JSON list of C-alpha atoms in Angstrom, two decimals:
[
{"chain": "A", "resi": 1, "resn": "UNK", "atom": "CA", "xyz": [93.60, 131.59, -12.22]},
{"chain": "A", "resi": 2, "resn": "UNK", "atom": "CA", "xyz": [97.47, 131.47, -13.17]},
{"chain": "A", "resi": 3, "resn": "UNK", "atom": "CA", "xyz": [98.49, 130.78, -16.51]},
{"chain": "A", "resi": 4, "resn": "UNK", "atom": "CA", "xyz": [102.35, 129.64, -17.17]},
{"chain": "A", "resi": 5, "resn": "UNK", "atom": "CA", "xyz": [104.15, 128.56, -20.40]},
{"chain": "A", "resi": 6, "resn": "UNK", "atom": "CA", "xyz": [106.76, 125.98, -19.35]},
{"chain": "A", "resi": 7, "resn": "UNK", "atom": "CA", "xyz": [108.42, 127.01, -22.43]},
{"chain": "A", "resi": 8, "resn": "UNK", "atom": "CA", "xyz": [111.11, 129.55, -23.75]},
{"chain": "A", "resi": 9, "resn": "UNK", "atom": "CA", "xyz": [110.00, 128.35, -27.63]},
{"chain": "A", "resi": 10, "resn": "UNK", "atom": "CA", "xyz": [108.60, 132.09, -29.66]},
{"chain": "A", "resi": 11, "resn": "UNK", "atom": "CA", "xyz": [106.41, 129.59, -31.35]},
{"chain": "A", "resi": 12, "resn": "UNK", "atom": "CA", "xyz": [104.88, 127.73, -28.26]},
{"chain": "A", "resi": 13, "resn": "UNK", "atom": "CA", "xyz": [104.42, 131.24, -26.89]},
{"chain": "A", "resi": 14, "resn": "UNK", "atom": "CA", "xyz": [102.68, 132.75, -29.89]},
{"chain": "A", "resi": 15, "resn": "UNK", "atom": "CA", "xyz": [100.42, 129.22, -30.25]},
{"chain": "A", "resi": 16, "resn": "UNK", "atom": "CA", "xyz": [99.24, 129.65, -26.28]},
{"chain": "A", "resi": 17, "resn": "UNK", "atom": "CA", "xyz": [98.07, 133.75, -27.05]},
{"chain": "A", "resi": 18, "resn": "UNK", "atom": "CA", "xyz": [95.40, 132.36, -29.44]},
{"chain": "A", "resi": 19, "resn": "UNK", "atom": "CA", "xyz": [93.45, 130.71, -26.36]},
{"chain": "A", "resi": 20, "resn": "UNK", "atom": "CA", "xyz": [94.84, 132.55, -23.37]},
{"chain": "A", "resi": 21, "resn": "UNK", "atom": "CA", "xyz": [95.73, 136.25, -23.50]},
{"chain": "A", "resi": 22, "resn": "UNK", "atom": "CA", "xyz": [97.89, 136.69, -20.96]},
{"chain": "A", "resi": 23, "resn": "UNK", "atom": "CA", "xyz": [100.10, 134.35, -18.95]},
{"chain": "A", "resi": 24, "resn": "UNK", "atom": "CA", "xyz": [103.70, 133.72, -17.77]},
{"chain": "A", "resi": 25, "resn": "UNK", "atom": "CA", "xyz": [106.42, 132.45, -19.29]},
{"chain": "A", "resi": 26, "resn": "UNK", "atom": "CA", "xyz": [109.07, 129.95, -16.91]},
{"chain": "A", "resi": 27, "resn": "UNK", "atom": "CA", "xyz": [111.67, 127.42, -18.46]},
{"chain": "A", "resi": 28, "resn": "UNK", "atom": "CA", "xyz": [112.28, 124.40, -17.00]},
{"chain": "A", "resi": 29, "resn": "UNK", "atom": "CA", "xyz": [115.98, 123.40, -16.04]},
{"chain": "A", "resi": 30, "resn": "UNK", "atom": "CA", "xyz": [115.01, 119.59, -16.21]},
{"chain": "A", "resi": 31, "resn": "UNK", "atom": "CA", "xyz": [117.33, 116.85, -18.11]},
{"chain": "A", "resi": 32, "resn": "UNK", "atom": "CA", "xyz": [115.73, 115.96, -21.34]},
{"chain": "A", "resi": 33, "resn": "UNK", "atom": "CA", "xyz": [117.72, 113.19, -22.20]},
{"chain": "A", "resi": 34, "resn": "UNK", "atom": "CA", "xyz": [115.32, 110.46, -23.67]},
{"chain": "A", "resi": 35, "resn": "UNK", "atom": "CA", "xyz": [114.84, 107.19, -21.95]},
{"chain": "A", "resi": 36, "resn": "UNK", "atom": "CA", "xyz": [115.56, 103.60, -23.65]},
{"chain": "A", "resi": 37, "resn": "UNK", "atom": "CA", "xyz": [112.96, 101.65, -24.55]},
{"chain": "A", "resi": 38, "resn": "UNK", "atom": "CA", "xyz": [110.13, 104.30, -24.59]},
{"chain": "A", "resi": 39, "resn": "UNK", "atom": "CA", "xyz": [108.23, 104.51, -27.81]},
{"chain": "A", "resi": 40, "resn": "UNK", "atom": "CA", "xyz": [108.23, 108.01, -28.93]},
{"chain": "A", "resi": 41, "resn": "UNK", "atom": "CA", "xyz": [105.02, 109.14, -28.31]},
{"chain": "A", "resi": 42, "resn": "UNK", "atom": "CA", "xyz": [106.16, 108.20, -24.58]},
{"chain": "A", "resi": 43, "resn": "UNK", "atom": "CA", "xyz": [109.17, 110.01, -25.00]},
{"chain": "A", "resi": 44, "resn": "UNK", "atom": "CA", "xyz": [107.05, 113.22, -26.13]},
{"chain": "A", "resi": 45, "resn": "UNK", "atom": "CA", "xyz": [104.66, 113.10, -23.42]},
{"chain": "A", "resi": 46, "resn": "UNK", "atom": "CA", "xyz": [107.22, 112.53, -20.89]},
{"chain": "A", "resi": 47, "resn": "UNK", "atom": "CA", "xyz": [109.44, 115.16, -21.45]},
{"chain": "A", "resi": 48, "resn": "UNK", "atom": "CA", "xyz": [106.34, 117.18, -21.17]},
{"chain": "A", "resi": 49, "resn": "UNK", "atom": "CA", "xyz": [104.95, 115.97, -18.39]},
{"chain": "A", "resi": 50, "resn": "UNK", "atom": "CA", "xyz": [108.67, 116.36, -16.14]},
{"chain": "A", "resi": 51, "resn": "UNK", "atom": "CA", "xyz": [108.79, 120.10, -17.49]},
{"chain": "A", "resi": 52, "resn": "UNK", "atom": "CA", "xyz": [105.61, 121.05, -17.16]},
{"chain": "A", "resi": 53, "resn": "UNK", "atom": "CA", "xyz": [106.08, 119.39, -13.25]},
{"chain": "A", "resi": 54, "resn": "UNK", "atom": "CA", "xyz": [109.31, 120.98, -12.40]},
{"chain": "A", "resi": 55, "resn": "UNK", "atom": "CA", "xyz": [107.54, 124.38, -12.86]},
{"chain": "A", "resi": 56, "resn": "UNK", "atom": "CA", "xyz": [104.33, 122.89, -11.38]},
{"chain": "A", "resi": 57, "resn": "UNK", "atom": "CA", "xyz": [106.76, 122.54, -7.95]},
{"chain": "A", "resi": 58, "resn": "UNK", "atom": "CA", "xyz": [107.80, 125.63, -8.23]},
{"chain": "A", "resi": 59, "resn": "UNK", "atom": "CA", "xyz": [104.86, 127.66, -8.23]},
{"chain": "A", "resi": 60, "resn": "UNK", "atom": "CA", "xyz": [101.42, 127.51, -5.94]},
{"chain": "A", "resi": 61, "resn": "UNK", "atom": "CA", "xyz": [98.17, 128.64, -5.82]},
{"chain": "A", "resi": 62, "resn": "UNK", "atom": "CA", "xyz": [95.33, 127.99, -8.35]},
{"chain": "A", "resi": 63, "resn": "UNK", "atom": "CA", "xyz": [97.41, 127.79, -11.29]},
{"chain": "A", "resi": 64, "resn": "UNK", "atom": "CA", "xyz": [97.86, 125.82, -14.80]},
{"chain": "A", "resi": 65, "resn": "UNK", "atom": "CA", "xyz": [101.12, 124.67, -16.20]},
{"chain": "A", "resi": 66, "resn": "UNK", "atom": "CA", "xyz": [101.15, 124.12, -19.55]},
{"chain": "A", "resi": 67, "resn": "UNK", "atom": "CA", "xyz": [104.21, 122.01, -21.30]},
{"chain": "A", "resi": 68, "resn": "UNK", "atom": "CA", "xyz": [104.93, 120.62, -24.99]},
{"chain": "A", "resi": 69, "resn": "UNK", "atom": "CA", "xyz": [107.78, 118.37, -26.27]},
{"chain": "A", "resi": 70, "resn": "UNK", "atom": "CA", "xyz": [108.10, 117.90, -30.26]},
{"chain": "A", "resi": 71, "resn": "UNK", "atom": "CA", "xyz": [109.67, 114.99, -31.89]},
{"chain": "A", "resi": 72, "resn": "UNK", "atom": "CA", "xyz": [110.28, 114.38, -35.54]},
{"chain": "A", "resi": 73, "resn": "UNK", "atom": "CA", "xyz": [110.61, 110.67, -35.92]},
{"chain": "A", "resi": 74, "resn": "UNK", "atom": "CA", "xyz": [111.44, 108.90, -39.54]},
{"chain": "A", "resi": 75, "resn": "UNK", "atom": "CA", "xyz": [111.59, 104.92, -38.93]},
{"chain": "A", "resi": 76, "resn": "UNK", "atom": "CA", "xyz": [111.70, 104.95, -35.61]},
{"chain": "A", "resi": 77, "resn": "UNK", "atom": "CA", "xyz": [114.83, 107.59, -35.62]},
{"chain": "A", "resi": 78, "resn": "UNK", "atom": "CA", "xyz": [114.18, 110.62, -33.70]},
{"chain": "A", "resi": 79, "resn": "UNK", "atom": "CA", "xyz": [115.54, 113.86, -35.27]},
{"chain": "A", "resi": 80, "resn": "UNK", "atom": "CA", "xyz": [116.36, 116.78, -32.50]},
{"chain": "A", "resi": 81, "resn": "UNK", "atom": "CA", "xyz": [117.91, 119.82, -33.04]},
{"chain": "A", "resi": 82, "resn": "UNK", "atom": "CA", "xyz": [120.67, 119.70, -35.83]},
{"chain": "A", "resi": 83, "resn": "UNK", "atom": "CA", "xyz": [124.36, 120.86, -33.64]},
{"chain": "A", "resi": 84, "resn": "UNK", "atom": "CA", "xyz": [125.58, 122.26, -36.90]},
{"chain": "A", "resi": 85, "resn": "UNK", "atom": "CA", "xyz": [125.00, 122.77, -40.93]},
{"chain": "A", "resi": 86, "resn": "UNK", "atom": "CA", "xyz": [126.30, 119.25, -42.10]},
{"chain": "A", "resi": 87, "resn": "UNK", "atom": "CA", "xyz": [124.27, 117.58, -39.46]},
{"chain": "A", "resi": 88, "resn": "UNK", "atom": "CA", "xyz": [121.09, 120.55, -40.48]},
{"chain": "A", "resi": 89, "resn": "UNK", "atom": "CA", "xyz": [121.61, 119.05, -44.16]},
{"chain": "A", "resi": 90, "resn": "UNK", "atom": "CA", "xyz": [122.06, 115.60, -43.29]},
{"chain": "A", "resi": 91, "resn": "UNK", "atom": "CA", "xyz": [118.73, 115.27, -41.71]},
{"chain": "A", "resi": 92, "resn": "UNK", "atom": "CA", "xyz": [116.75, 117.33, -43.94]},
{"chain": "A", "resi": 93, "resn": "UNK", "atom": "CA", "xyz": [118.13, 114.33, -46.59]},
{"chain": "A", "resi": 94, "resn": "UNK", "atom": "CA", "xyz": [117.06, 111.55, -44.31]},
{"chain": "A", "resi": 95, "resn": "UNK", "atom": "CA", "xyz": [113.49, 112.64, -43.98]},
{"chain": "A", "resi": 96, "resn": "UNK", "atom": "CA", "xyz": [113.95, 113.12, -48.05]},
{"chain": "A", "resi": 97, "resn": "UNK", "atom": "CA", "xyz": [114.43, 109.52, -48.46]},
{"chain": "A", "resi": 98, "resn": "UNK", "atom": "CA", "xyz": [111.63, 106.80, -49.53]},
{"chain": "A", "resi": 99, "resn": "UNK", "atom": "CA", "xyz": [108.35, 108.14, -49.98]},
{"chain": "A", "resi": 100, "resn": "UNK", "atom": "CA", "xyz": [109.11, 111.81, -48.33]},
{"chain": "A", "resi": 101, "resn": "UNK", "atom": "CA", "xyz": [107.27, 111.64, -45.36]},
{"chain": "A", "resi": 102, "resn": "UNK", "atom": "CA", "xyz": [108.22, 111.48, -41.64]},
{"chain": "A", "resi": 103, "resn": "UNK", "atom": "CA", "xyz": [105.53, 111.94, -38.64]},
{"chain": "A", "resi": 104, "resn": "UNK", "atom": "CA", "xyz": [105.63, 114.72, -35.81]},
{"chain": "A", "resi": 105, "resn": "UNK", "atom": "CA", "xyz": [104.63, 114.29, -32.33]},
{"chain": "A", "resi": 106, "resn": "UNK", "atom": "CA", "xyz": [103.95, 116.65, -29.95]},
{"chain": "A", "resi": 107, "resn": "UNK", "atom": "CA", "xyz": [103.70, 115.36, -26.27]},
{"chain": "A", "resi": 108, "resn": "UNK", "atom": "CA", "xyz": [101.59, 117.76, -24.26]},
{"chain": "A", "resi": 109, "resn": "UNK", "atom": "CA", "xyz": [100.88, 117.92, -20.13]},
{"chain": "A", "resi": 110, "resn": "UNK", "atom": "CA", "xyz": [98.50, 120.44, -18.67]},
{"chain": "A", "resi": 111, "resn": "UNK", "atom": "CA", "xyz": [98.48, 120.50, -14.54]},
{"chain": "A", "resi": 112, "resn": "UNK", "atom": "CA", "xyz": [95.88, 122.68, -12.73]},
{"chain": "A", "resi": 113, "resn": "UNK", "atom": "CA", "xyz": [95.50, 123.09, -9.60]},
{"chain": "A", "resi": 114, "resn": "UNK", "atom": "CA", "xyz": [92.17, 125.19, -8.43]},
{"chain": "A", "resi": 115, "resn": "UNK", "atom": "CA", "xyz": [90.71, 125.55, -5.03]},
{"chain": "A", "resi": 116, "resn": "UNK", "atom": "CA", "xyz": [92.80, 123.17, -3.80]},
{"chain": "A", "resi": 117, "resn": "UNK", "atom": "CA", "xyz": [92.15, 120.32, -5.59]},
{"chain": "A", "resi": 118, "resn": "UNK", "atom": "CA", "xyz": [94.50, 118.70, -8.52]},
{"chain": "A", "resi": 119, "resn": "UNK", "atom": "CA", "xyz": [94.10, 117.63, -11.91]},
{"chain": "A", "resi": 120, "resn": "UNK", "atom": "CA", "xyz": [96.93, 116.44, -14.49]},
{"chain": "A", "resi": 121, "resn": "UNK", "atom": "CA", "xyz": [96.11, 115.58, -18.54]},
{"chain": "A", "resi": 122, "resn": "UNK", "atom": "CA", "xyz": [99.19, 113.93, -20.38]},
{"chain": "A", "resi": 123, "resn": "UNK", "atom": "CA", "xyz": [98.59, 113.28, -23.84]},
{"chain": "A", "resi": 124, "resn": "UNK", "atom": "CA", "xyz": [100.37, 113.73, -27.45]},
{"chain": "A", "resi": 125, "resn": "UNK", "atom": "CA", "xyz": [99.52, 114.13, -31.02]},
{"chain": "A", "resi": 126, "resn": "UNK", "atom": "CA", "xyz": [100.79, 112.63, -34.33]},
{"chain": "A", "resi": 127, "resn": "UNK", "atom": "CA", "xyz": [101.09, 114.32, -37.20]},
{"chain": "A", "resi": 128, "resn": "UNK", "atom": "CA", "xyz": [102.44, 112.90, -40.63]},
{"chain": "A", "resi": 129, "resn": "UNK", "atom": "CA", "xyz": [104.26, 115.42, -42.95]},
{"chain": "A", "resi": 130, "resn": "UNK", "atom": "CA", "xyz": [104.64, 114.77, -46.75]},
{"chain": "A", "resi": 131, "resn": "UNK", "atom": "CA", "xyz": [107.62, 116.59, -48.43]},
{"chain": "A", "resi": 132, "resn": "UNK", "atom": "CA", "xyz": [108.30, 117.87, -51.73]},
{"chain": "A", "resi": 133, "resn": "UNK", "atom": "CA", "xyz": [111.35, 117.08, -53.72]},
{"chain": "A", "resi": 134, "resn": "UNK", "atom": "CA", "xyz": [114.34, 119.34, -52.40]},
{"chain": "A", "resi": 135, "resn": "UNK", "atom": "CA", "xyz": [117.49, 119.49, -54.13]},
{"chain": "A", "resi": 136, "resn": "UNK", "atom": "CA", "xyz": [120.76, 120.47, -52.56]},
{"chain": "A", "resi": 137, "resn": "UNK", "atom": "CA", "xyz": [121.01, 124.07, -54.03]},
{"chain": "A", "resi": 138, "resn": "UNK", "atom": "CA", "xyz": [117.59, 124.90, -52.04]},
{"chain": "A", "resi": 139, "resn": "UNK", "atom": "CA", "xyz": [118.92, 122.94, -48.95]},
{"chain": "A", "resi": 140, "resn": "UNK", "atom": "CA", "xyz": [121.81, 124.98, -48.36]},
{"chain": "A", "resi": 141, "resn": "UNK", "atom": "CA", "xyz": [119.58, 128.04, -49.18]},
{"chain": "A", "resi": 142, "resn": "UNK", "atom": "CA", "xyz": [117.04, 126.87, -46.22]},
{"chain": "A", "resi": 143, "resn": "UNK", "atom": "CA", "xyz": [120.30, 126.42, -44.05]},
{"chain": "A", "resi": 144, "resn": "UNK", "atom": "CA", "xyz": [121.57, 129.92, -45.22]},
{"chain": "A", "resi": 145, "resn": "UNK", "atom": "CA", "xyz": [117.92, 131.43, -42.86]},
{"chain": "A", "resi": 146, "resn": "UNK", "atom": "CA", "xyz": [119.61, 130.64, -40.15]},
{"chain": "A", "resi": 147, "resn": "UNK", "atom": "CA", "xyz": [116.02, 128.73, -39.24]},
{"chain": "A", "resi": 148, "resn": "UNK", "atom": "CA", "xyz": [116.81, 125.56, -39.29]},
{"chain": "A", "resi": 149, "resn": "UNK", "atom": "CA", "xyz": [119.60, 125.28, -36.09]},
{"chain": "A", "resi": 150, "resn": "UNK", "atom": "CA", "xyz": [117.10, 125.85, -33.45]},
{"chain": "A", "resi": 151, "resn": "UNK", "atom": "CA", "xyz": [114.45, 123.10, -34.72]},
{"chain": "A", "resi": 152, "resn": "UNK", "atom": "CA", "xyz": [113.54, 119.18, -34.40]},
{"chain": "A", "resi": 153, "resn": "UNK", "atom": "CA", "xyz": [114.11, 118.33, -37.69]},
{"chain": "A", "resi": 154, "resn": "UNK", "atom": "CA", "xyz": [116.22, 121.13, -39.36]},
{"chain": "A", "resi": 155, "resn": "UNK", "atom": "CA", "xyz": [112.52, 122.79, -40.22]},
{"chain": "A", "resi": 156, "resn": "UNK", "atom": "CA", "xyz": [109.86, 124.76, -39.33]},
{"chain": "A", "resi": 157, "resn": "UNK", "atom": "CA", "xyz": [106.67, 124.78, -41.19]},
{"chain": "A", "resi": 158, "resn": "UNK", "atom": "CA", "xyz": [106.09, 128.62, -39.86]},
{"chain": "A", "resi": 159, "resn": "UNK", "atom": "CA", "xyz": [108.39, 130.04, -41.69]},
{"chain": "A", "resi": 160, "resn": "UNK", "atom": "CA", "xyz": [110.22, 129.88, -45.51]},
{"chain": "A", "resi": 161, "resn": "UNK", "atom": "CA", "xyz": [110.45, 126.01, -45.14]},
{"chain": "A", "resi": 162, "resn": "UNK", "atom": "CA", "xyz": [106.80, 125.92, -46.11]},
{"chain": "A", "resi": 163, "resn": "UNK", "atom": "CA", "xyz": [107.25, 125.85, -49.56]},
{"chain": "A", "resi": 164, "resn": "UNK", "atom": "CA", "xyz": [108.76, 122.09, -49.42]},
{"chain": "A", "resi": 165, "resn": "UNK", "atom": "CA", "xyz": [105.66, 120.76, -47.60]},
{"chain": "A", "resi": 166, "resn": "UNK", "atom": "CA", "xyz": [103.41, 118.89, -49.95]},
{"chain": "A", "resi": 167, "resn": "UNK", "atom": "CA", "xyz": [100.75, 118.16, -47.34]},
{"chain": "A", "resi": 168, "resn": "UNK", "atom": "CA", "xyz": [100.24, 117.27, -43.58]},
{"chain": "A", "resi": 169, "resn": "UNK", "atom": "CA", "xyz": [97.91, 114.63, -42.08]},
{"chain": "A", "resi": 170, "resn": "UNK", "atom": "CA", "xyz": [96.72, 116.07, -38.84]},
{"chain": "A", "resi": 171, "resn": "UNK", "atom": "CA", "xyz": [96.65, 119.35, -36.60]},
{"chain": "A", "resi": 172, "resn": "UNK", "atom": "CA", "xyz": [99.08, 122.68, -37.84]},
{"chain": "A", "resi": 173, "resn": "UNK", "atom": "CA", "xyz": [99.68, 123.97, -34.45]},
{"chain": "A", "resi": 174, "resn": "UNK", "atom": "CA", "xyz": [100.75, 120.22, -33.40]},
{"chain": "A", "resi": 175, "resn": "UNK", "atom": "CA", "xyz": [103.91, 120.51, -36.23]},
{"chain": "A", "resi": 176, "resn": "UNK", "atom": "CA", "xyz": [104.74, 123.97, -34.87]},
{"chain": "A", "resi": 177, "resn": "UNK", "atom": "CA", "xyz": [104.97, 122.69, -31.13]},
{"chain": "A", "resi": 178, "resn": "UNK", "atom": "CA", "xyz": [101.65, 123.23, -28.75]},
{"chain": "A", "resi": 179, "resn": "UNK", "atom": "CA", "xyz": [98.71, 121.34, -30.28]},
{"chain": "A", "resi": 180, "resn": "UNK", "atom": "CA", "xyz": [95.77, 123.96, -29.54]},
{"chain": "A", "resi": 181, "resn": "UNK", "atom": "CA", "xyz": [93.16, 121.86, -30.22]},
{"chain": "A", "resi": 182, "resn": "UNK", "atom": "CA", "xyz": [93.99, 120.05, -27.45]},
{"chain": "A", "resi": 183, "resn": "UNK", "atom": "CA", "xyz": [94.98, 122.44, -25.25]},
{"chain": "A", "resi": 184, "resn": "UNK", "atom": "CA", "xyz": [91.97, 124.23, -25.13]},
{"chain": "A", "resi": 185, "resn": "UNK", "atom": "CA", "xyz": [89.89, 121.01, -24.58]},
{"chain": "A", "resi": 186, "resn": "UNK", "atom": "CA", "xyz": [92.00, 120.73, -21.33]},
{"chain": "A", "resi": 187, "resn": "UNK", "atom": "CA", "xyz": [91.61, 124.60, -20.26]},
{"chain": "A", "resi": 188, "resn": "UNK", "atom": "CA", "xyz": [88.61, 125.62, -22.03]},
{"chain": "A", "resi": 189, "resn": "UNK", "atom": "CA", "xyz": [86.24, 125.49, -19.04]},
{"chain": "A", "resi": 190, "resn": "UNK", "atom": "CA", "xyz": [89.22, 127.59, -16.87]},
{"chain": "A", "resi": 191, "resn": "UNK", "atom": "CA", "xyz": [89.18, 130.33, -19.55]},
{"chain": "A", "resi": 192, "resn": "UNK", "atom": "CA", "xyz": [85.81, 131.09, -19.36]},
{"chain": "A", "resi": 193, "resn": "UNK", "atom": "CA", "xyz": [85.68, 131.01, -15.47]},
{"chain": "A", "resi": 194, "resn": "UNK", "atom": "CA", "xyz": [88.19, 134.29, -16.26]}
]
């Protein structure tokens, strides 16, 4: 059995070596513009599901494609990945405002195919994140990482944006991109066919 990570994402990969030792990495080329009038959680598991696919159709034999999308969604906004520092700062201050919290999802499709036969799972998971007061002055010192420009969100809770979580309602792995616990409910019977 075939392993693949439909994913380029360091974090996704790291995540998927804690249940399966060794598989391949492919990145999808599909367009992940967002479709109007999908609640997020569709959104998520879409964008999963037409990645994870893509790679699906390229690939045969008995194999399992693995995919993850990861939204961070404050009333009803979606927050992707910031195109600059203003924009990096600006949304960091929108998921400041209120009561501090904002909820992750992570939309996640798993497609196996063994001994011919096929099997698809499409599912997501919420998460809600509470945050800390943040003023400016450690803002712009978050932005100065360099960590923030290639994340949902302007954050990642992996690395020295930790400090300005308060708390999380729900699964870790799920706010850093491939909820696990999931995952390996999907594959766990595959692994230990190995």
């Amino acid at each position: 059995m075939k392993f693949i990570l439909a994913s380029q994402s360091p974090r996704r990969k790291e995540l998927l070596k804690l249940i399966v030792p060794e598989f391949e990495i492919m990145v999808s080329d599909v367009d992940e513009n967002l479709i109007e009038g999908l609640k997020t959680e569709e959104q998520a598991t879409r964008l999963s599901y037409i990645k994870a696919k893509s790679i699906f159709d390229k690939t045969e034999g008995d194999r399992i494609v693995i995919a993850s999308d990861t939204m961070v969604v404050k009333d009803e906004k979606i927050y992707g990945k910031p195109n600059s520092r203003k924009h990096a700062k600006e949304m960091i201050k929108e998921l400041l405002k209120g009561d501090r919290t904002h909820q992750i999802i992570s939309g996640l499709s798993v497609l196996i195919q063994k001994d011919g036969k096929y099997k698809e799972v499409k599912t997501y998971d919420e998460v809600k994140v509470y945050l800390k007061n943040i003023t400016d002055g450690e803002i712009e010192k978050w932005i100065d990482t360099g960590n923030a420009m290639d994340k949902a969100g302007a954050y990642g809770i992996q690395n020295e944006f930790c400090v300005f979580i308060e708390k999380i309602e729900g699964n870790y792995t799920s706010v850093v991109g491939l909820p696990t616990h999931k995952v390996y409910d999907i594959i766990k019977e595959y692994i230990n066919k190995m």
